[in-house]
PDB file of N, CA and C in Angstrom:
ATOM      1  N   MET A   1     -68.359 -75.436  88.820  1.00 46.00           N
ATOM      2  CA  MET A   1     -69.657 -74.962  89.287  1.00 46.00           C
ATOM      3  C   MET A   1     -69.858 -73.492  89.261  1.00 46.00           C
ATOM      4  N   ALA A   2     -70.857 -73.068  88.554  1.00 52.00           N
ATOM      5  CA  ALA A   2     -71.155 -71.735  88.389  1.00 52.00           C
ATOM      6  C   ALA A   2     -71.480 -70.998  89.696  1.00 52.00           C
ATOM      7  N   ASP A   3     -71.163 -69.667  89.778  1.00 56.00           N
ATOM      8  CA  ASP A   3     -71.568 -68.888  90.947  1.00 56.00           C
ATOM      9  C   ASP A   3     -72.897 -68.650  91.081  1.00 56.00           C
ATOM     10  N   ASP A   4     -73.646 -69.108  91.964  1.00 57.00           N
ATOM     11  CA  ASP A   4     -75.024 -69.042  92.246  1.00 57.00           C
ATOM     12  C   ASP A   4     -75.377 -67.542  92.653  1.00 57.00           C
ATOM     13  N   LYS A   5     -75.666 -66.759  91.926  1.00 58.00           N
ATOM     14  CA  LYS A   5     -75.859 -65.292  92.176  1.00 58.00           C
ATOM     15  C   LYS A   5     -77.168 -65.044  92.928  1.00 58.00           C
ATOM     16  N   THR A   6     -78.173 -66.186  93.116  1.00 58.00           N
ATOM     17  CA  THR A   6     -79.145 -66.072  94.030  1.00 58.00           C
ATOM     18  C   THR A   6     -78.737 -66.234  95.463  1.00 58.00           C
ATOM     19  N   GLN A   7     -77.582 -66.865  95.762  1.00 55.00           N
ATOM     20  CA  GLN A   7     -77.167 -67.122  97.055  1.00 55.00           C
ATOM     21  C   GLN A   7     -75.999 -66.164  97.508  1.00 55.00           C
ATOM     22  N   VAL A   8     -76.393 -65.043  98.147  1.00 55.00           N
ATOM     23  CA  VAL A   8     -75.502 -63.996  98.500  1.00 55.00           C
ATOM     24  C   VAL A   8     -75.524 -63.793 100.017  1.00 55.00           C
ATOM     25  N   GLY A   9     -74.499 -63.197 100.458  1.00 54.00           N
ATOM     26  CA  GLY A   9     -74.433 -62.897 101.951  1.00 54.00           C
ATOM     27  C   GLY A   9     -73.692 -64.008 102.627  1.00 54.00           C
ATOM     28  N   GLY A  10     -73.601 -63.797 103.934  1.00 51.00           N
ATOM     29  CA  GLY A  10     -72.826 -64.808 104.702  1.00 51.00           C
ATOM     30  C   GLY A  10     -71.309 -65.088 104.248  1.00 51.00           C
ATOM     31  N   GLN A  11     -71.115 -66.306 103.976  1.00 54.00           N
ATOM     32  CA  GLN A  11     -69.720 -66.579 103.477  1.00 54.00           C
ATOM     33  C   GLN A  11     -69.349 -65.833 102.233  1.00 54.00           C
ATOM     34  N   ASP A  12     -70.373 -65.798 101.294  1.00 67.00           N
ATOM     35  CA  ASP A  12     -70.076 -65.037 100.102  1.00 67.00           C
ATOM     36  C   ASP A  12     -69.498 -63.812 100.210  1.00 67.00           C
ATOM     37  N   ARG A  13     -69.972 -63.096 101.316  1.00 80.00           N
ATOM     38  CA  ARG A  13     -69.327 -61.660 101.521  1.00 80.00           C
ATOM     39  C   ARG A  13     -67.819 -61.777 102.241  1.00 80.00           C
ATOM     40  N   LYS A  14     -67.498 -62.812 102.567  1.00 92.00           N
ATOM     41  CA  LYS A  14     -66.242 -63.002 103.459  1.00 92.00           C
ATOM     42  C   LYS A  14     -65.107 -63.404 102.327  1.00 92.00           C
ATOM     43  N   ARG A  15     -65.364 -63.720 101.139  1.00 95.00           N
ATOM     44  CA  ARG A  15     -64.272 -64.116 100.150  1.00 95.00           C
ATOM     45  C   ARG A  15     -64.548 -63.156  98.959  1.00 95.00           C
ATOM     46  N   ILE A  16     -63.274 -62.956  98.297  1.00 96.00           N
ATOM     47  CA  ILE A  16     -63.224 -62.226  97.256  1.00 96.00           C
ATOM     48  C   ILE A  16     -62.947 -63.186  95.977  1.00 96.00           C
ATOM     49  N   SER A  17     -63.888 -63.142  95.006  1.00 94.00           N
ATOM     50  CA  SER A  17     -63.659 -63.904  93.739  1.00 94.00           C
ATOM     51  C   SER A  17     -63.268 -62.962  92.669  1.00 94.00           C
ATOM     52  N   LEU A  18     -62.045 -63.324  92.201  1.00 96.00           N
ATOM     53  CA  LEU A  18     -61.551 -62.375  90.877  1.00 96.00           C
ATOM     54  C   LEU A  18     -61.929 -62.929  89.681  1.00 96.00           C
ATOM     55  N   SER A  19     -62.662 -64.064  89.631  1.00 95.00           N
ATOM     56  CA  SER A  19     -63.120 -64.625  88.298  1.00 95.00           C
ATOM     57  C   SER A  19     -64.583 -63.959  88.072  1.00 95.00           C
ATOM     58  N   GLU A  20     -65.203 -63.278  88.883  1.00 93.00           N
ATOM     59  CA  GLU A  20     -66.446 -62.776  88.566  1.00 93.00           C
ATOM     60  C   GLU A  20     -66.255 -61.074  88.474  1.00 93.00           C
ATOM     61  N   ASP A  21     -66.500 -60.550  87.231  1.00 95.00           N
ATOM     62  CA  ASP A  21     -66.437 -59.278  87.181  1.00 95.00           C
ATOM     63  C   ASP A  21     -67.279 -58.252  87.967  1.00 95.00           C
ATOM     64  N   TYR A  22     -68.451 -58.697  88.339  1.00 94.00           N
ATOM     65  CA  TYR A  22     -69.220 -57.794  89.372  1.00 94.00           C
ATOM     66  C   TYR A  22     -68.697 -57.959  90.816  1.00 94.00           C
ATOM     67  N   GLU A  23     -68.077 -58.963  91.032  1.00 94.00           N
ATOM     68  CA  GLU A  23     -67.415 -59.129  92.451  1.00 94.00           C
ATOM     69  C   GLU A  23     -66.384 -58.131  92.419  1.00 94.00           C
ATOM     70  N   VAL A  24     -65.366 -58.203  91.436  1.00 96.00           N
ATOM     71  CA  VAL A  24     -64.412 -57.376  91.469  1.00 96.00           C
ATOM     72  C   VAL A  24     -64.677 -55.932  91.422  1.00 96.00           C
ATOM     73  N   ARG A  25     -65.556 -55.414  90.696  1.00 97.00           N
ATOM     74  CA  ARG A  25     -66.225 -54.186  90.685  1.00 97.00           C
ATOM     75  C   ARG A  25     -66.551 -53.773  92.019  1.00 97.00           C
ATOM     76  N   ASP A  26     -67.555 -54.677  92.720  1.00 96.00           N
ATOM     77  CA  ASP A  26     -67.972 -54.317  93.846  1.00 96.00           C
ATOM     78  C   ASP A  26     -66.871 -54.127  95.063  1.00 96.00           C
ATOM     79  N   TRP A  27     -65.991 -55.022  95.002  1.00 96.00           N
ATOM     80  CA  TRP A  27     -64.917 -54.999  96.023  1.00 96.00           C
ATOM     81  C   TRP A  27     -64.004 -53.949  95.812  1.00 96.00           C
ATOM     82  N   MET A  28     -63.778 -53.448  94.459  1.00 97.00           N
ATOM     83  CA  MET A  28     -63.039 -52.276  94.151  1.00 97.00           C
ATOM     84  C   MET A  28     -63.635 -51.051  94.737  1.00 97.00           C
ATOM     85  N   GLU A  29     -64.761 -51.118  94.609  1.00 97.00           N
ATOM     86  CA  GLU A  29     -65.608 -49.778  95.218  1.00 97.00           C
ATOM     87  C   GLU A  29     -65.584 -49.831  96.676  1.00 97.00           C
ATOM     88  N   SER A  30     -65.780 -51.001  97.334  1.00 95.00           N
ATOM     89  CA  SER A  30     -65.778 -51.156  98.778  1.00 95.00           C
ATOM     90  C   SER A  30     -64.574 -50.784  99.308  1.00 95.00           C
ATOM     91  N   PHE A  31     -63.359 -51.183  98.928  1.00 96.00           N
ATOM     92  CA  PHE A  31     -62.038 -50.874  99.319  1.00 96.00           C
ATOM     93  C   PHE A  31     -61.573 -49.434  98.861  1.00 96.00           C
ATOM     94  N   GLY A  32     -62.218 -48.973  97.743  1.00 97.00           N
ATOM     95  CA  GLY A  32     -61.596 -47.753  97.138  1.00 97.00           C
ATOM     96  C   GLY A  32     -60.372 -47.952  96.415  1.00 97.00           C
ATOM     97  N   VAL A  33     -60.189 -49.011  95.727  1.00 98.00           N
ATOM     98  CA  VAL A  33     -58.824 -49.411  95.063  1.00 98.00           C
ATOM     99  C   VAL A  33     -58.989 -49.627  93.718  1.00 98.00           C
ATOM    100  N   SER A  34     -57.926 -49.662  92.910  1.00 98.00           N
ATOM    101  CA  SER A  34     -58.049 -49.980  91.458  1.00 98.00           C
ATOM    102  C   SER A  34     -58.078 -51.694  91.371  1.00 98.00           C
ATOM    103  N   LYS A  35     -58.337 -52.045  90.284  1.00 97.00           N
ATOM    104  CA  LYS A  35     -58.382 -53.509  90.012  1.00 97.00           C
ATOM    105  C   LYS A  35     -56.867 -54.109  90.306  1.00 97.00           C
ATOM    106  N   GLU A  36     -56.004 -53.306  89.753  1.00 98.00           N
ATOM    107  CA  GLU A  36     -54.700 -53.863  89.878  1.00 98.00           C
ATOM    108  C   GLU A  36     -54.164 -53.995  91.419  1.00 98.00           C
ATOM    109  N   LYS A  37     -54.685 -53.124  92.388  1.00 98.00           N
ATOM    110  CA  LYS A  37     -54.386 -53.100  93.696  1.00 98.00           C
ATOM    111  C   LYS A  37     -55.071 -54.262  94.445  1.00 98.00           C
ATOM    112  N   LEU A  38     -56.438 -54.490  94.069  1.00 98.00           N
ATOM    113  CA  LEU A  38     -57.084 -55.660  94.623  1.00 98.00           C
ATOM    114  C   LEU A  38     -56.561 -56.828  94.256  1.00 98.00           C
ATOM    115  N   VAL A  39     -56.030 -57.008  92.928  1.00 98.00           N
ATOM    116  CA  VAL A  39     -55.516 -58.361  92.649  1.00 98.00           C
ATOM    117  C   VAL A  39     -54.253 -58.639  93.225  1.00 98.00           C
ATOM    118  N   GLU A  40     -53.422 -57.575  93.423  1.00 98.00           N
ATOM    119  CA  GLU A  40     -52.068 -57.644  94.098  1.00 98.00           C
ATOM    120  C   GLU A  40     -52.414 -58.081  95.696  1.00 98.00           C
ATOM    121  N   ALA A  41     -53.408 -57.501  96.245  1.00 98.00           N
ATOM    122  CA  ALA A  41     -53.616 -57.757  97.676  1.00 98.00           C
ATOM    123  C   ALA A  41     -54.181 -59.229  97.783  1.00 98.00           C
ATOM    124  N   VAL A  42     -55.084 -59.737  96.956  1.00 98.00           N
ATOM    125  CA  VAL A  42     -55.541 -61.192  97.024  1.00 98.00           C
ATOM    126  C   VAL A  42     -54.433 -62.148  96.633  1.00 98.00           C
ATOM    127  N   LYS A  43     -53.563 -61.804  95.821  1.00 98.00           N
ATOM    128  CA  LYS A  43     -52.412 -62.530  95.641  1.00 98.00           C
ATOM    129  C   LYS A  43     -51.412 -62.589  96.787  1.00 98.00           C
ATOM    130  N   ALA A  44     -51.436 -61.593  97.559  1.00 98.00           N
ATOM    131  CA  ALA A  44     -50.383 -61.419  98.714  1.00 98.00           C
ATOM    132  C   ALA A  44     -50.955 -62.248  99.960  1.00 98.00           C
ATOM    133  N   VAL A  45     -52.324 -62.066 100.179  1.00 98.00           N
ATOM    134  CA  VAL A  45     -52.832 -62.749 101.348  1.00 98.00           C
ATOM    135  C   VAL A  45     -53.893 -63.487 101.376  1.00 98.00           C
ATOM    136  N   GLY A  46     -54.342 -63.975 100.168  1.00 97.00           N
ATOM    137  CA  GLY A  46     -55.460 -64.800  99.947  1.00 97.00           C
ATOM    138  C   GLY A  46     -56.875 -64.042  99.705  1.00 97.00           C
ATOM    139  N   ASP A  47     -57.975 -64.794  99.540  1.00 96.00           N
ATOM    140  CA  ASP A  47     -59.104 -64.188  99.243  1.00 96.00           C
ATOM    141  C   ASP A  47     -60.082 -63.836 100.356  1.00 96.00           C
ATOM    142  N   ARG A  48     -59.682 -63.984 101.651  1.00 97.00           N
ATOM    143  CA  ARG A  48     -60.495 -63.560 102.744  1.00 97.00           C
ATOM    144  C   ARG A  48     -60.572 -61.976 102.734  1.00 97.00           C
ATOM    145  N   ALA A  49     -61.826 -61.485 102.757  1.00 97.00           N
ATOM    146  CA  ALA A  49     -61.995 -60.001 102.783  1.00 97.00           C
ATOM    147  C   ALA A  49     -61.264 -59.346 103.816  1.00 97.00           C
ATOM    148  N   ASP A  50     -61.333 -59.814 105.097  1.00 96.00           N
ATOM    149  CA  ASP A  50     -60.572 -59.203 106.189  1.00 96.00           C
ATOM    150  C   ASP A  50     -59.212 -59.093 106.124  1.00 96.00           C
ATOM    151  N   ASP A  51     -58.682 -60.233 105.583  1.00 97.00           N
ATOM    152  CA  ASP A  51     -57.246 -60.220 105.263  1.00 97.00           C
ATOM    153  C   ASP A  51     -56.790 -59.116 104.248  1.00 97.00           C
ATOM    154  N   VAL A  52     -57.517 -59.024 103.270  1.00 98.00           N
ATOM    155  CA  VAL A  52     -57.328 -58.100 102.064  1.00 98.00           C
ATOM    156  C   VAL A  52     -57.426 -56.734 102.642  1.00 98.00           C
ATOM    157  N   ARG A  53     -58.530 -56.359 103.371  1.00 97.00           N
ATOM    158  CA  ARG A  53     -58.776 -55.174 103.891  1.00 97.00           C
ATOM    159  C   ARG A  53     -57.591 -54.639 104.840  1.00 97.00           C
ATOM    160  N   ASP A  54     -57.087 -55.447 105.708  1.00 97.00           N
ATOM    161  CA  ASP A  54     -55.918 -55.280 106.461  1.00 97.00           C
ATOM    162  C   ASP A  54     -54.694 -54.985 105.649  1.00 97.00           C
ATOM    163  N   TYR A  55     -54.564 -55.871 104.614  1.00 98.00           N
ATOM    164  CA  TYR A  55     -53.349 -55.504 103.636  1.00 98.00           C
ATOM    165  C   TYR A  55     -53.367 -54.264 103.038  1.00 98.00           C
ATOM    166  N   LEU A  56     -54.609 -53.755 102.526  1.00 97.00           N
ATOM    167  CA  LEU A  56     -54.707 -52.550 101.862  1.00 97.00           C
ATOM    168  C   LEU A  56     -54.495 -51.352 102.786  1.00 97.00           C
ATOM    169  N   LYS A  57     -54.801 -51.522 104.031  1.00 94.00           N
ATOM    170  CA  LYS A  57     -54.635 -50.508 105.019  1.00 94.00           C
ATOM    171  C   LYS A  57     -53.120 -50.153 105.498  1.00 94.00           C
ATOM    172  N   ARG A  58     -52.205 -51.154 105.075  1.00 91.00           N
ATOM    173  CA  ARG A  58     -50.711 -50.943 105.309  1.00 91.00           C
ATOM    174  C   ARG A  58     -50.057 -49.815 104.443  1.00 91.00           C
TER     175      ARG A  58
END
């Protein structure tokens, strides 16, 4: 099922999708990290934004 770009907010902002270029770009900017670091963090702790944020603070 395609990502419905008209449905944003709420749960959509709690998960990180590495399959959508615009989401990767937005999360990279939000966390201030490279794509490689973002991918590393998601692989390490999963796609929940709070978990990724905590991982990147270490």
